[in-house]
Short mmCIF file of C-alpha atoms (C1' of nucleotides) and ligand atoms in Angstrom, two decimals:
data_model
loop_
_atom_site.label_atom_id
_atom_site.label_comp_id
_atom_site.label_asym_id
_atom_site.label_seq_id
_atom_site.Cartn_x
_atom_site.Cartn_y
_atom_site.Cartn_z
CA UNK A 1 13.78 76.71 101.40
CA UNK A 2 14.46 80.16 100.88
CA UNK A 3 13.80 79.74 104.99
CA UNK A 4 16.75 77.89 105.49
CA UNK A 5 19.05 79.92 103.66
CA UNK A 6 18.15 82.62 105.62
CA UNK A 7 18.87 80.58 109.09
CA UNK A 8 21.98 79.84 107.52
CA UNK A 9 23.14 83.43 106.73
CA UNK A 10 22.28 84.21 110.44
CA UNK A 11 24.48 81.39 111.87
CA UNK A 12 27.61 82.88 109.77
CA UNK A 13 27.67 81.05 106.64
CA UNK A 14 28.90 82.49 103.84
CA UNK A 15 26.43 82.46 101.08
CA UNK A 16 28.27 80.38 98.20
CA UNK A 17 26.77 79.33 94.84
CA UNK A 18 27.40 76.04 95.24
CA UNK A 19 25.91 75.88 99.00
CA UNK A 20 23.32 77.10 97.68
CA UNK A 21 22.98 74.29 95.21
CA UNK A 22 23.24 71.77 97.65
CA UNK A 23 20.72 73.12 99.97
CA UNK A 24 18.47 73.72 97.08
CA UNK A 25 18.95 70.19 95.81
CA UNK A 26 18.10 69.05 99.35
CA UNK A 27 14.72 70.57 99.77
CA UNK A 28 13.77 70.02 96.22
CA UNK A 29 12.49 66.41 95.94
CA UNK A 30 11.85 65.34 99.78
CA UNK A 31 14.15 62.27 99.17
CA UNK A 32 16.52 60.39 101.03
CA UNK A 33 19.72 60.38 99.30
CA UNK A 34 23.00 59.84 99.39
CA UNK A 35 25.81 62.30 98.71
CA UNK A 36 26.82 61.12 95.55
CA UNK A 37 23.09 61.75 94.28
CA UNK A 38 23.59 65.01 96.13
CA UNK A 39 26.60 65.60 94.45
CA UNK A 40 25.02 64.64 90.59
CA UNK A 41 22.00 66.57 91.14
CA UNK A 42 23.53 69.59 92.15
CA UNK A 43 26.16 69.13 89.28
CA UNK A 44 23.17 70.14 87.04
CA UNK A 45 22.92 73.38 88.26
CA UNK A 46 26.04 73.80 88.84
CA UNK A 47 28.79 71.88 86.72
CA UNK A 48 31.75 72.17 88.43
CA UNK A 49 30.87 71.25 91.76
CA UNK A 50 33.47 68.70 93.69
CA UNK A 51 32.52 66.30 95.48
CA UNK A 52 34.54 67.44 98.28
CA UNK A 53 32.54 70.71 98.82
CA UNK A 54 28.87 68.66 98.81
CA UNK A 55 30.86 66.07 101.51
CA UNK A 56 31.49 69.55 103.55
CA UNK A 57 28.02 70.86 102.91
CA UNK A 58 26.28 67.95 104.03
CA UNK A 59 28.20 67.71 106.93
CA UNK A 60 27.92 71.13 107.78
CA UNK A 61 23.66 71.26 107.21
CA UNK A 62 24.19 67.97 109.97
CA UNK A 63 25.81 69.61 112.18
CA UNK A 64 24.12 72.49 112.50
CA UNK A 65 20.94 69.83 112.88
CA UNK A 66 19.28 70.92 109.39
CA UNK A 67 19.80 67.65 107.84
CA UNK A 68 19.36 64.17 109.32
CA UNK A 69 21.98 61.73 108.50
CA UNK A 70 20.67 58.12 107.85
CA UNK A 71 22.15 55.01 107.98
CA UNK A 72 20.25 52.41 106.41
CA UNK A 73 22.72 49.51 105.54
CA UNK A 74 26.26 49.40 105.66
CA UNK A 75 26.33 51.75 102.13
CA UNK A 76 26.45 54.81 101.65
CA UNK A 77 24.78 57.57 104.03
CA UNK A 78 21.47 59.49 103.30
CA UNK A 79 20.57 62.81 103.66
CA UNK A 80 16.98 63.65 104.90
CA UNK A 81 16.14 67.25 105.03
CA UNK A 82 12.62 66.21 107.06
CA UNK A 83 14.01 67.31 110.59
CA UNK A 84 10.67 69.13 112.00
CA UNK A 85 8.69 65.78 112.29
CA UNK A 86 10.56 63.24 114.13
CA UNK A 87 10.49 59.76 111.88
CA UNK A 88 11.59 56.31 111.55
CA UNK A 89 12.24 54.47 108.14
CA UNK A 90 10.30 51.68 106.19
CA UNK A 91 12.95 50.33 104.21
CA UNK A 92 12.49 46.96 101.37
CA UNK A 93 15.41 45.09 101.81
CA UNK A 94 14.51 43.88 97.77
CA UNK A 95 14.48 47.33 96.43
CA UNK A 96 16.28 50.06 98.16
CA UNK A 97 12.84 51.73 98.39
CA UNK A 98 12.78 53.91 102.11
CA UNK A 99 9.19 55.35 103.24
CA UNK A 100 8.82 57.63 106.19
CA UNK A 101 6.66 56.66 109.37
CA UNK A 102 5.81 59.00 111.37
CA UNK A 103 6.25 58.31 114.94
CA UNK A 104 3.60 57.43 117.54
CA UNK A 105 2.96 59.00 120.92
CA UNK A 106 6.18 57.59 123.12
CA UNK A 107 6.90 55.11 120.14
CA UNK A 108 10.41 54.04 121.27
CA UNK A 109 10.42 53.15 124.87
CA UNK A 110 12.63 55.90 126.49
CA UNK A 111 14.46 53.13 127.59
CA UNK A 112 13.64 52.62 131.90
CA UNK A 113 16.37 54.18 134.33
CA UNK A 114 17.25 50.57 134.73
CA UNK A 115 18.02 49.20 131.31
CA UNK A 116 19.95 52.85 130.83
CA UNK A 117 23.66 51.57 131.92
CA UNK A 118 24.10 55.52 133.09
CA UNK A 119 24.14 56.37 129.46
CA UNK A 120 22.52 59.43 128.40
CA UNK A 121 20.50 59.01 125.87
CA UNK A 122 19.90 61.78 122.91
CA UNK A 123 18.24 59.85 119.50
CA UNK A 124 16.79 56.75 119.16
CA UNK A 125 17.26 55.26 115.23
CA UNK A 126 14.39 52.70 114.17
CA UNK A 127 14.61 50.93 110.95
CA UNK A 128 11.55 48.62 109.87
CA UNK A 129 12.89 46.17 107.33
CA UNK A 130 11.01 44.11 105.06
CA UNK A 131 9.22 43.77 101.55
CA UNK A 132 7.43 46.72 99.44
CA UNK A 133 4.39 45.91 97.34
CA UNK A 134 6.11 46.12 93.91
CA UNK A 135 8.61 43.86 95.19
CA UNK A 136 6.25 41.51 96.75
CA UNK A 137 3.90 41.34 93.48
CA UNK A 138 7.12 40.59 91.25
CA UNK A 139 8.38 37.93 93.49
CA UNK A 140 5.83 35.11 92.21
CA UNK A 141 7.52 35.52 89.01
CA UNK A 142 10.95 36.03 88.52
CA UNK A 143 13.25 37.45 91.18
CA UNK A 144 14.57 40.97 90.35
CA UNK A 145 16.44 42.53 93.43
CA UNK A 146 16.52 45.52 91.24
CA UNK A 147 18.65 48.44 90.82
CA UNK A 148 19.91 49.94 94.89
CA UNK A 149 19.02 53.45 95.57
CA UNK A 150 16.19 54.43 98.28
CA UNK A 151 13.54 56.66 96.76
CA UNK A 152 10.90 57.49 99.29
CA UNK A 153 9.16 60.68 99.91
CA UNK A 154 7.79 61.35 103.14
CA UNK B 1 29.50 26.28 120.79
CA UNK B 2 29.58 22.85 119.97
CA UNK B 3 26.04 23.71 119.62
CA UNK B 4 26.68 25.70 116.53
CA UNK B 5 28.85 23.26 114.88
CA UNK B 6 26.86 20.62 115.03
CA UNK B 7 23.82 22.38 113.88
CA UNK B 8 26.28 23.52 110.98
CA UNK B 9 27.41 20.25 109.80
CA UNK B 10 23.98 19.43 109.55
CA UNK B 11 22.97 21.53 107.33
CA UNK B 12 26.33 20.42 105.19
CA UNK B 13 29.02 22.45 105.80
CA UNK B 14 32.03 21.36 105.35
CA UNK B 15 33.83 21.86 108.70
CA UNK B 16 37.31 23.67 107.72
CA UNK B 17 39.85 24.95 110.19
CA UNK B 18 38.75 28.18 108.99
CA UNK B 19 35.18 28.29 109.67
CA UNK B 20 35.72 26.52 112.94
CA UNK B 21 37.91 29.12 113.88
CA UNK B 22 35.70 31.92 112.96
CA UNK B 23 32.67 30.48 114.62
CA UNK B 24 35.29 29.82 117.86
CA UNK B 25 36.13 33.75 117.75
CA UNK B 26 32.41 34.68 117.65
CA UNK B 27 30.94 32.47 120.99
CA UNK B 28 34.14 32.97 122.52
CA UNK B 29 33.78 36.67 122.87
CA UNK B 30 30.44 37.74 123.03
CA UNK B 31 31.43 41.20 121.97
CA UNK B 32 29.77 43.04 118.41
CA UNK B 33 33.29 42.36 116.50
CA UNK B 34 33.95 43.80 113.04
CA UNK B 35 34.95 41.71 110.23
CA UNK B 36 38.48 42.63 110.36
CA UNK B 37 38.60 42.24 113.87
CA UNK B 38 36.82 39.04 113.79
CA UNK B 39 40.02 38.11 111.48
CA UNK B 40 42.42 39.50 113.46
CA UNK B 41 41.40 37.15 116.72
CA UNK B 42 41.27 34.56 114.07
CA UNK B 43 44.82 35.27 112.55
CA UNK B 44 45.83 34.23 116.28
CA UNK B 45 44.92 30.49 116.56
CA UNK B 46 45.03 30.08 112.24
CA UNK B 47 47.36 32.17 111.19
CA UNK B 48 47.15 31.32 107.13
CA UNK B 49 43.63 32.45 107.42
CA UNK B 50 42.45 35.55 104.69
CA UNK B 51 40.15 38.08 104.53
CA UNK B 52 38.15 36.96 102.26
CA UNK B 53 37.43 33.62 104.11
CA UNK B 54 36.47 35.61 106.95
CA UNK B 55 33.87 37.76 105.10
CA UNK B 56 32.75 34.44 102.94
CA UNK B 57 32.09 32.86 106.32
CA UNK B 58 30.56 35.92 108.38
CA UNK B 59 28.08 36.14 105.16
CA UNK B 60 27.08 32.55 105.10
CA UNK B 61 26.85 32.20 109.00
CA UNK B 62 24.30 35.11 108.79
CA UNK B 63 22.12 33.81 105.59
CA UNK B 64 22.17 30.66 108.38
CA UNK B 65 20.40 32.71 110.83
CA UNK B 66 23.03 31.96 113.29
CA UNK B 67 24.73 35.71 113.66
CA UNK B 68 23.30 39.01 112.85
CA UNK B 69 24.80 41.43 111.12
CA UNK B 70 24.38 45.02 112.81
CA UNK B 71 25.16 48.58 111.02
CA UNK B 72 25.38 50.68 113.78
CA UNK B 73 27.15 53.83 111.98
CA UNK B 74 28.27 53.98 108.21
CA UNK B 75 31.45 52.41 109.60
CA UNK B 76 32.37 48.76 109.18
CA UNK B 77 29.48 46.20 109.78
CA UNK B 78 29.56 44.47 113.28
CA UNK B 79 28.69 40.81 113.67
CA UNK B 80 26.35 39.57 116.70
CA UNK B 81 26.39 35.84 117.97
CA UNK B 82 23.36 36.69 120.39
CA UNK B 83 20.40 35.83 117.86
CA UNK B 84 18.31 33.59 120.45
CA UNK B 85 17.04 36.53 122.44
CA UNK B 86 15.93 40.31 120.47
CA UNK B 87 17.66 42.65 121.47
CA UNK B 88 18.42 46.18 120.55
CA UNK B 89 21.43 48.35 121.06
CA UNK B 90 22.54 51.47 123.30
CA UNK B 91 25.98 52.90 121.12
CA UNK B 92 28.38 55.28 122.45
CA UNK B 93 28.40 58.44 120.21
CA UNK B 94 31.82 59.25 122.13
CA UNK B 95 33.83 56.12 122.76
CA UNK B 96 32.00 53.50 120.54
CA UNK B 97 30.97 50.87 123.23
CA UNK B 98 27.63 49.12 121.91
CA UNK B 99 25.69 47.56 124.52
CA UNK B 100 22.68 44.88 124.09
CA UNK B 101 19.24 46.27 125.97
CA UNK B 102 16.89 43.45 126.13
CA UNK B 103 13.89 44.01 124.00
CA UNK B 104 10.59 44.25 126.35
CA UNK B 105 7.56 42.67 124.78
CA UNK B 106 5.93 44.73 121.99
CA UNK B 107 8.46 47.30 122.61
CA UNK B 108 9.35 48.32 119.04
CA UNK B 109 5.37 48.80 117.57
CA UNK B 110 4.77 46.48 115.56
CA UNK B 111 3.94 49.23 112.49
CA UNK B 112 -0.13 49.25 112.26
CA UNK B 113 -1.47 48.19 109.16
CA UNK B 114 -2.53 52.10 107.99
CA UNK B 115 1.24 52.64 108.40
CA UNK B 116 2.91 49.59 107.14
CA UNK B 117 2.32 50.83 102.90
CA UNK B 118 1.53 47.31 101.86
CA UNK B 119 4.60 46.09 103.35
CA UNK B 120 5.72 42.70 104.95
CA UNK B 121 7.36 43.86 107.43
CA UNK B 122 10.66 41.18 108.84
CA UNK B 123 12.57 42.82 111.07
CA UNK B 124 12.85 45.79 113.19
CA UNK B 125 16.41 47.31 114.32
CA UNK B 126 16.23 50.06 117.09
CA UNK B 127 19.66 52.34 117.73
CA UNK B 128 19.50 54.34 120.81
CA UNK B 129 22.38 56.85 120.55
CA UNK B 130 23.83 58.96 123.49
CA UNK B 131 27.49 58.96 126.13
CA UNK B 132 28.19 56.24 127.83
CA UNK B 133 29.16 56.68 131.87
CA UNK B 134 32.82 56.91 131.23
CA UNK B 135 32.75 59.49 128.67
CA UNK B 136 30.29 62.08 130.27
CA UNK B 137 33.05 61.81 133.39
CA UNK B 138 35.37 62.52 131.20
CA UNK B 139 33.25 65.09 129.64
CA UNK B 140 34.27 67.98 132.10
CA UNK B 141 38.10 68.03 131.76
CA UNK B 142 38.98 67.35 128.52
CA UNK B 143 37.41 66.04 125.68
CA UNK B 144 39.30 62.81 124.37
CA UNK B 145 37.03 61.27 121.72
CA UNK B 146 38.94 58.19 122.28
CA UNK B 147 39.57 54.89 119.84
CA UNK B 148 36.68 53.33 118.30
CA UNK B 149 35.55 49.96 117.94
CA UNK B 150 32.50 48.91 120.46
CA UNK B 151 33.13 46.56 123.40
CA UNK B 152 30.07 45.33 124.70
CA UNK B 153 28.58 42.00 126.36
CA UNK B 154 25.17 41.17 126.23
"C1'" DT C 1 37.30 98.59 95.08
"C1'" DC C 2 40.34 96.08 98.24
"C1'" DT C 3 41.41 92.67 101.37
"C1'" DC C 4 41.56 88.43 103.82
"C1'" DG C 5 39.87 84.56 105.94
"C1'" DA C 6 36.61 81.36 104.69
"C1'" DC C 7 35.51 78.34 100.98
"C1'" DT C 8 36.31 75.31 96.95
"C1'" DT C 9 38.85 72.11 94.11
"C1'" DG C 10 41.01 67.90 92.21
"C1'" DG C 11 43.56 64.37 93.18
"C1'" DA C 12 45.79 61.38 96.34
"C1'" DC C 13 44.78 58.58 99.97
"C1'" DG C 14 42.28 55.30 103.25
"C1'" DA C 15 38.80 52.02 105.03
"C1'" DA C 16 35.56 48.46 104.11
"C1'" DG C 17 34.14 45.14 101.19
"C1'" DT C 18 33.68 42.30 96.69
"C1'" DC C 19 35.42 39.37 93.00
"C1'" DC C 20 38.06 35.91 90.69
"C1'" DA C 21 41.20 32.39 88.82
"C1'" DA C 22 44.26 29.20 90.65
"C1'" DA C 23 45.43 26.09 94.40
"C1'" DC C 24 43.89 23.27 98.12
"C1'" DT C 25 41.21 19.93 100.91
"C1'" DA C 26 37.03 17.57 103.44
"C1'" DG C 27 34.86 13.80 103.26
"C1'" DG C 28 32.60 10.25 100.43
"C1'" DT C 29 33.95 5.89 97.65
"C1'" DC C 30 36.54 1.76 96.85
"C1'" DG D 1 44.90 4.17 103.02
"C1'" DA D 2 44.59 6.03 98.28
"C1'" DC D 3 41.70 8.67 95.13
"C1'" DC D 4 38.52 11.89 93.51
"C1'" DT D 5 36.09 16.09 93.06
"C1'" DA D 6 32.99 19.63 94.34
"C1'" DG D 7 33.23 22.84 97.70
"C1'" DT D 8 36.66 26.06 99.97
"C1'" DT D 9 40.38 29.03 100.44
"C1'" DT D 10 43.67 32.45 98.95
"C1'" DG D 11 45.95 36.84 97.64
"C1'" DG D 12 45.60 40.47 95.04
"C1'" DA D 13 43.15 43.48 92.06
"C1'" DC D 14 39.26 46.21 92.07
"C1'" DT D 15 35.05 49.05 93.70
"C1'" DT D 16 32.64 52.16 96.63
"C1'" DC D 17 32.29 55.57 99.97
"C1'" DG D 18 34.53 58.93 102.26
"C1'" DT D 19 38.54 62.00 104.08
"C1'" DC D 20 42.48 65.05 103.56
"C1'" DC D 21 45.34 68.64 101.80
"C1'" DA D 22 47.92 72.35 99.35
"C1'" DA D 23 46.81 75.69 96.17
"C1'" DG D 24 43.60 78.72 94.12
"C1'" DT D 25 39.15 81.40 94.45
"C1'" DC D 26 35.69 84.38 96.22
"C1'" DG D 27 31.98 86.53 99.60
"C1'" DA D 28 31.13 90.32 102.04
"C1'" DG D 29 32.66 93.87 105.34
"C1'" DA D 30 35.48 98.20 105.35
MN1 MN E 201 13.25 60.18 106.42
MN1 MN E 202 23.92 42.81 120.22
ZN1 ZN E 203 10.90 46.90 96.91
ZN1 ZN E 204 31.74 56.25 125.75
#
DNA sequence: TCTCGACTTGGACGAAGTCCAAACTAGGTC
DNA sequence: GACCTAGTTTGGACTTCGTCCAAGTCGAGA
């Protein structure tokens, strides 16, 4: 944490309190969420936050490759601060809930010379989707597709 | 084609100019179309037809199992008549084209049981990301990012 | 302490998608 | 063919997620 701020002072950031916040907020809890959860968490530290300036932050952390941006569905983005270990996501399509899994040894096929089209590859995005065990056990009973919002530590 | 709408009106639909048109737009073009552009090539032979007929439709010919729905970026959903053989997708980070790469058998692991957290597991969606032949040509003079909206037959 | 370019802010704006009440129509019945 | 009605369609309002911008603020080097 206090790691990354220093990184960031090195590549020419200016050190703002509410950069600060966001990066802070970011590391904290080893979530995935999305800017908006960003934005209200940070707003506790530091009330008058915009919106606007935690949409630059988190752009900035992704461009600078400190932050992985996640699409899980067609909502809105996540933010996953777990960059050093290369990952793909568990996600319950019932819940929201979003696990990490680690990748395995050459996991997703580097994809042959011939099935490459001359592209040139640089990330490869796997999403398992399916059913958590809280969802699963509840399903006998009454169906509650519950509340959205992916809460998975990794 | 006629395929699909006889399979439909089996499973009662009721066959409208507008769904007909719809599914018409989807075989015709085997390209991963947006919803608006799905209504656009639709607008063409139906005129009258609205929005909202074309998302009803998209959503219930994917609870059908008939077309998938693919989130390729936190942009606007894309819709994919090729459900008969798995696939995954090679996207253009530059110029948008989305291309189908045949899946190869047990290619995306199937998630051991250590890693799966109690999960049923339904479905597994694999992105690989990188520039597509054009663009890295294009790469060296100057850098035209270029309209978006992915062109791509399987 | 001063200065200035980088940063922040709120609000307007835009894209993608959902919702709903009113109008319409496919297809079964006579 | 005329009739009926439940299933469909429609346009517009609304929501969510995100971008943009002109004006004001502030970090940090001199
Ligand atoms: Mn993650
Ligand atoms: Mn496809
Ligand atoms: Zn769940
Ligand atoms: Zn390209």
């Amino acid at each position: 944490m206090d790691d990354l701020l220093t990184r960031l002072r090195q590549r020419d950031w200016r050190l703002t309190s509410q950069r600060r916040v966001v990066a802070e907020v970011l590391v904290g809890e080893h979530v995935h969420l999305t800017a908006d959860e960003v934005h209200a968490r940070a707003a506790e530290l530091l009330p008058e936050i915009s919106r606007a300036t935690v949409y630059n932050t988190l752009g900035e952390l992704v461009s600078l490759g400190e932050v992985r941006e996640v699409t899980i569905d067609g909502r809105a983005k996540r933010y996953d601060p777990n960059v050093t270990g290369l990952h793909h996501h568990l996600v319950c399509t019932s819940c929201g809930l979003i696990l990490d899994i680690p990748a395995i040894a050459g996991d997703p096929s580097p994809l042959a010379r011939g099935s490459r089209f001359g592209f040139v590859v640089d990330a490869v995005d796997v999403t398992y989707r399916g059913t958590c065990p809280d969802c699963l056990a509840m399903d006998g009973e009454r169906r509650v597709p519950q509340a959205r919002g992916g809460s998975g530590r990794s």
